[in-house]
Amino acid sequence: MRGGFFYLLAVLLVVLAFGLGLCGWVVYQQQDLVMVMVDEVRMLSLRAERLEALIQEQETREILAQQAAEEKPSPPEKGRGRHLAATASQGAAEAASVSPENAAEAAKEQGDQPEPTATDYIALRNIEQKLEGGDLVVNFDMVNEREGKEPVAGYITLVARGLRNGKPWLEAWPPMRLNNQGRPQNFRRGTPFSVQRYRHVRARVAAINDKQFDQLEFVVYSRQGELVMVHHQPVNLGRTGGGS
């Protein structure tokens, strides 16, 4: 009887060990499958965000194109056209007569003018910064400040200032070339917007890696390329701030 009991106990232990090993293998396979699914969900989420941004950008460009078509001036009358041509020729002659010294002085004076930090028709609200997948992501709302809520349109660029390997570094969203002052070389490279009441914007500025950003600059241009606002926001990850 004792021999049969020990034999049965050994068989039970072997079966138990096999069962535990099988359960561990199943759990490992399920965990691996869950990790794969998490990665796929993350990729799908990023693609959905990119697609949403592209759709918003396309819709805004269509709105801007429609507004530009509506505002297209009618062709001038013949007599008036000759008068405008003469005026333009006179203006060109006056411009050509300006000396290089005066032109340089005028450019210097214009460059010394401070950038506008606010405008009466668009404001930035609920600015939120966070790290997501190693990237600096900024969410904010563009609010129409006009009383009649007439749509406002233009272009916005987000510039991150900081250091990389101990040297000054600039990075823009959307990606574009910047001049020495950290402003777009072509304002139309910015994200176009047309805001009736408000619009939520999500900007993925840059991968942090070896960079250390300390300031964000929201650079807003009108449709004609006039710099209307530069809003400065310190990089303070995880906290919410308002701006205008």
Short mmCIF file of C-alpha atoms in Angstrom, two decimals:
data_model
loop_
_atom_site.label_atom_id
_atom_site.label_comp_id
_atom_site.label_asym_id
_atom_site.label_seq_id
_atom_site.Cartn_x
_atom_site.Cartn_y
_atom_site.Cartn_z
CA MET A 1 0.00 0.00 0.00
CA ARG A 2 2.82 2.41 0.89
CA GLY A 3 4.50 1.83 -2.47
CA GLY A 4 1.25 2.54 -4.33
CA PHE A 5 0.64 5.68 -2.25
CA PHE A 6 4.10 7.11 -2.95
CA TYR A 7 3.72 6.26 -6.63
CA LEU A 8 0.36 8.07 -6.78
CA LEU A 9 1.85 11.05 -4.91
CA ALA A 10 4.75 11.22 -7.36
CA VAL A 11 2.36 11.13 -10.29
CA LEU A 12 0.29 13.92 -8.74
CA LEU A 13 3.42 16.03 -8.19
CA VAL A 14 4.49 15.52 -11.79
CA VAL A 15 1.04 16.43 -13.04
CA LEU A 16 0.97 19.50 -10.78
CA ALA A 17 4.40 20.65 -11.97
CA PHE A 18 3.36 20.14 -15.59
CA GLY A 19 0.15 22.07 -14.95
CA LEU A 20 2.05 24.95 -13.33
CA GLY A 21 4.52 25.04 -16.20
CA LEU A 22 1.70 25.03 -18.73
CA CYS A 23 -0.11 27.83 -16.87
CA GLY A 24 3.09 29.89 -16.74
CA TRP A 25 3.64 29.42 -20.47
CA VAL A 26 0.05 30.46 -21.22
CA VAL A 27 0.38 33.54 -18.99
CA TYR A 28 3.65 34.48 -20.72
CA GLN A 29 2.07 34.09 -24.14
CA GLN A 30 -0.92 36.19 -23.09
CA GLN A 31 1.36 38.90 -21.65
CA ASP A 32 3.37 38.98 -24.88
CA LEU A 33 0.14 39.20 -26.87
CA VAL A 34 -1.11 42.04 -24.66
CA MET A 35 2.13 43.98 -25.19
CA VAL A 36 1.81 43.56 -28.95
CA MET A 37 -1.79 44.77 -28.79
CA VAL A 38 -0.75 47.78 -26.69
CA ASP A 39 1.89 48.72 -29.28
CA GLU A 40 -0.64 48.35 -32.10
CA VAL A 41 -3.20 50.46 -30.24
CA ARG A 42 -0.56 53.15 -29.67
CA MET A 43 0.37 53.17 -33.35
CA LEU A 44 -3.29 53.34 -34.36
CA SER A 45 -3.82 56.20 -31.91
CA LEU A 46 -0.87 58.14 -33.36
CA ARG A 47 -2.11 57.54 -36.90
CA ALA A 48 -5.61 58.66 -35.92
CA GLU A 49 -4.20 61.86 -34.39
CA ARG A 50 -2.16 62.52 -37.53
CA LEU A 51 -5.19 61.87 -39.74
CA GLU A 52 -7.33 64.18 -37.61
CA ALA A 53 -4.70 66.92 -37.85
CA LEU A 54 -4.51 66.49 -41.64
CA ILE A 55 -8.30 66.66 -41.92
CA GLN A 56 -8.44 69.82 -39.80
CA GLU A 57 -5.64 71.38 -41.84
CA GLN A 58 -7.39 70.51 -45.11
CA GLU A 59 -10.70 71.90 -43.88
CA THR A 60 -8.99 75.10 -42.77
CA ARG A 61 -7.19 75.49 -46.10
CA GLU A 62 -10.53 75.06 -47.91
CA ILE A 63 -12.08 77.75 -45.70
CA LEU A 64 -9.17 80.09 -46.35
CA ALA A 65 -9.36 79.43 -50.09
CA GLN A 66 -13.09 80.12 -50.07
CA GLN A 67 -12.63 83.36 -48.13
CA ALA A 68 -9.84 84.43 -50.48
CA ALA A 69 -12.09 83.78 -53.49
CA GLU A 70 -14.89 85.83 -51.90
CA GLU A 71 -12.52 88.71 -51.18
CA LYS A 72 -10.95 88.70 -54.66
CA PRO A 73 -11.22 92.27 -55.99
CA SER A 74 -13.10 92.99 -59.18
CA PRO A 75 -11.02 94.02 -62.24
CA PRO A 76 -10.48 97.80 -62.36
CA GLU A 77 -11.98 100.00 -65.02
CA LYS A 78 -9.77 100.97 -67.98
CA GLY A 79 -9.30 104.61 -66.97
CA ARG A 80 -8.82 103.71 -63.35
CA GLY A 81 -6.34 101.02 -64.31
CA ARG A 82 -4.17 103.54 -66.16
CA HIS A 83 -4.33 105.85 -63.15
CA LEU A 84 -3.29 103.04 -60.78
CA ALA A 85 -0.47 102.05 -63.11
CA ALA A 86 0.81 105.62 -63.16
CA THR A 87 0.59 105.81 -59.35
CA ALA A 88 2.45 102.54 -59.02
CA SER A 89 5.18 103.76 -61.39
CA GLN A 90 5.52 106.95 -59.38
CA GLY A 91 5.75 104.97 -56.15
CA ALA A 92 8.40 102.68 -57.65
CA ALA A 93 10.42 105.70 -58.75
CA GLU A 94 10.22 107.18 -55.24
CA ALA A 95 11.27 103.87 -53.72
CA ALA A 96 14.20 103.63 -56.13
CA SER A 97 15.36 107.08 -55.06
CA VAL A 98 15.81 106.03 -51.43
CA SER A 99 19.50 105.81 -50.57
CA PRO A 100 20.95 102.55 -49.20
CA GLU A 101 21.82 104.33 -45.94
CA ASN A 102 18.19 105.39 -45.42
CA ALA A 103 16.93 101.93 -46.32
CA ALA A 104 19.30 100.28 -43.86
CA GLU A 105 18.29 102.75 -41.15
CA ALA A 106 14.60 102.10 -41.81
CA ALA A 107 15.14 98.34 -41.68
CA LYS A 108 17.03 98.70 -38.42
CA GLU A 109 14.27 100.79 -36.88
CA GLN A 110 11.69 98.27 -38.01
CA GLY A 111 13.71 95.40 -36.55
CA ASP A 112 14.02 97.17 -33.19
CA GLN A 113 10.25 97.31 -32.79
CA PRO A 114 9.03 94.89 -30.11
CA GLU A 115 6.91 91.97 -31.21
CA PRO A 116 3.20 92.16 -30.30
CA THR A 117 2.38 89.89 -27.36
CA ALA A 118 -1.41 90.09 -27.71
CA THR A 119 -4.12 90.81 -30.24
CA ASP A 120 -7.76 91.78 -29.87
CA TYR A 121 -9.20 89.01 -32.03
CA ILE A 122 -7.49 85.74 -31.03
CA ALA A 123 -6.39 84.38 -27.66
CA LEU A 124 -4.74 81.19 -26.40
CA ARG A 125 -6.33 79.33 -23.52
CA ASN A 126 -5.88 76.08 -21.55
CA ILE A 127 -2.27 75.53 -22.58
CA GLU A 128 -1.18 72.08 -21.43
CA GLN A 129 2.27 70.54 -21.80
CA LYS A 130 3.18 66.89 -21.33
CA LEU A 131 5.62 64.19 -22.33
CA GLU A 132 4.17 61.50 -24.55
CA GLY A 133 6.31 58.74 -25.96
CA GLY A 134 9.42 60.84 -25.40
CA ASP A 135 7.91 63.78 -27.30
CA LEU A 136 6.93 67.23 -26.05
CA VAL A 137 3.19 67.51 -26.74
CA VAL A 138 1.32 70.81 -26.32
CA ASN A 139 -2.48 71.09 -26.26
CA PHE A 140 -4.20 74.47 -26.35
CA ASP A 141 -7.37 76.25 -27.41
CA MET A 142 -7.54 79.14 -29.87
CA VAL A 143 -10.42 81.42 -28.85
CA ASN A 144 -12.13 84.00 -31.06
CA GLU A 145 -12.22 87.25 -29.06
CA ARG A 146 -14.43 89.20 -31.47
CA GLU A 147 -17.83 90.15 -30.11
CA GLY A 148 -19.75 89.26 -33.26
CA LYS A 149 -17.83 85.97 -33.54
CA GLU A 150 -16.86 86.70 -37.11
CA PRO A 151 -14.39 83.97 -38.13
CA VAL A 152 -10.73 84.88 -37.71
CA ALA A 153 -8.10 83.22 -39.84
CA GLY A 154 -4.35 83.07 -40.15
CA TYR A 155 -1.35 80.85 -39.49
CA ILE A 156 0.19 79.66 -36.22
CA THR A 157 3.65 78.24 -35.55
CA LEU A 158 4.93 76.85 -32.26
CA VAL A 159 8.65 77.38 -31.60
CA ALA A 160 10.48 75.59 -28.77
CA ARG A 161 13.66 77.23 -27.49
CA GLY A 162 16.33 75.52 -25.46
CA LEU A 163 19.67 73.77 -25.54
CA ARG A 164 21.07 70.73 -27.27
CA ASN A 165 24.47 69.47 -26.18
CA GLY A 166 25.00 72.82 -24.45
CA LYS A 167 24.28 74.90 -27.57
CA PRO A 168 21.18 77.04 -28.34
CA TRP A 169 18.55 75.03 -30.17
CA LEU A 170 15.27 75.89 -31.92
CA GLU A 171 12.59 73.51 -33.09
CA ALA A 172 9.28 74.35 -34.78
CA TRP A 173 5.87 72.81 -35.22
CA PRO A 174 5.00 72.21 -37.96
CA PRO A 175 8.60 71.41 -39.00
CA MET A 176 10.00 74.28 -41.07
CA ARG A 177 13.02 76.52 -41.62
CA LEU A 178 13.47 79.34 -39.10
CA ASN A 179 15.49 82.52 -39.38
CA ASN A 180 18.11 83.63 -36.86
CA GLN A 181 15.41 85.21 -34.67
CA GLY A 182 13.48 81.94 -34.53
CA ARG A 183 10.69 83.04 -36.86
CA PRO A 184 9.39 81.17 -39.91
CA GLN A 185 11.15 82.00 -43.14
CA ASN A 186 7.77 81.40 -44.81
CA PHE A 187 4.76 82.12 -42.58
CA ARG A 188 2.54 79.94 -44.80
CA ARG A 189 4.45 76.90 -43.52
CA GLY A 190 2.58 77.34 -40.27
CA THR A 191 -0.68 75.61 -39.45
CA PRO A 192 -3.57 77.50 -41.04
CA PHE A 193 -6.58 78.21 -38.82
CA SER A 194 -10.05 79.65 -39.13
CA VAL A 195 -11.82 80.03 -35.79
CA GLN A 196 -15.54 80.74 -35.41
CA ARG A 197 -15.68 80.43 -31.61
CA TYR A 198 -12.76 78.27 -30.49
CA ARG A 199 -10.56 75.50 -31.83
CA HIS A 200 -8.57 72.86 -29.95
CA VAL A 201 -5.05 72.33 -31.28
CA ARG A 202 -2.67 69.48 -30.50
CA ALA A 203 1.00 70.04 -31.37
CA ARG A 204 3.71 67.39 -31.14
CA VAL A 205 6.71 69.69 -30.98
CA ALA A 206 9.80 67.49 -30.79
CA ALA A 207 11.47 64.47 -29.26
CA ILE A 208 13.25 65.44 -26.05
CA ASN A 209 16.20 62.99 -26.11
CA ASP A 210 19.32 65.16 -25.67
CA LYS A 211 17.40 68.47 -25.84
CA GLN A 212 16.38 70.67 -22.93
CA PHE A 213 13.62 73.16 -23.81
CA ASP A 214 12.85 76.06 -21.49
CA GLN A 215 10.46 78.25 -23.50
CA LEU A 216 7.61 77.93 -25.99
CA GLU A 217 6.65 80.71 -28.40
CA PHE A 218 3.26 80.72 -30.12
CA VAL A 219 3.79 82.79 -33.27
CA VAL A 220 0.57 83.94 -34.96
CA TYR A 221 0.38 85.55 -38.40
CA SER A 222 -2.56 87.03 -40.26
CA ARG A 223 -3.55 85.66 -43.64
CA GLN A 224 -1.53 88.45 -45.25
CA GLY A 225 1.62 87.52 -43.31
CA GLU A 226 1.50 90.24 -40.64
CA LEU A 227 2.93 89.16 -37.29
CA VAL A 228 -0.01 89.76 -34.94
CA MET A 229 1.04 87.96 -31.74
CA VAL A 230 3.91 86.13 -30.07
CA HIS A 231 2.85 84.46 -26.83
CA HIS A 232 5.66 83.22 -24.56
CA GLN A 233 5.10 80.23 -22.30
CA PRO A 234 7.76 78.62 -20.09
CA VAL A 235 8.16 74.87 -20.48
CA ASN A 236 6.55 73.49 -17.35
CA LEU A 237 5.55 69.91 -18.05
CA GLY A 238 2.43 68.55 -16.44
CA ARG A 239 0.87 71.89 -15.52
CA THR A 240 -1.85 73.91 -17.18
CA GLY A 241 -1.66 77.59 -17.95
CA GLY A 242 -3.72 80.20 -19.72
CA GLY A 243 -2.57 82.86 -22.11
CA SER A 244 -3.80 85.64 -24.32
#
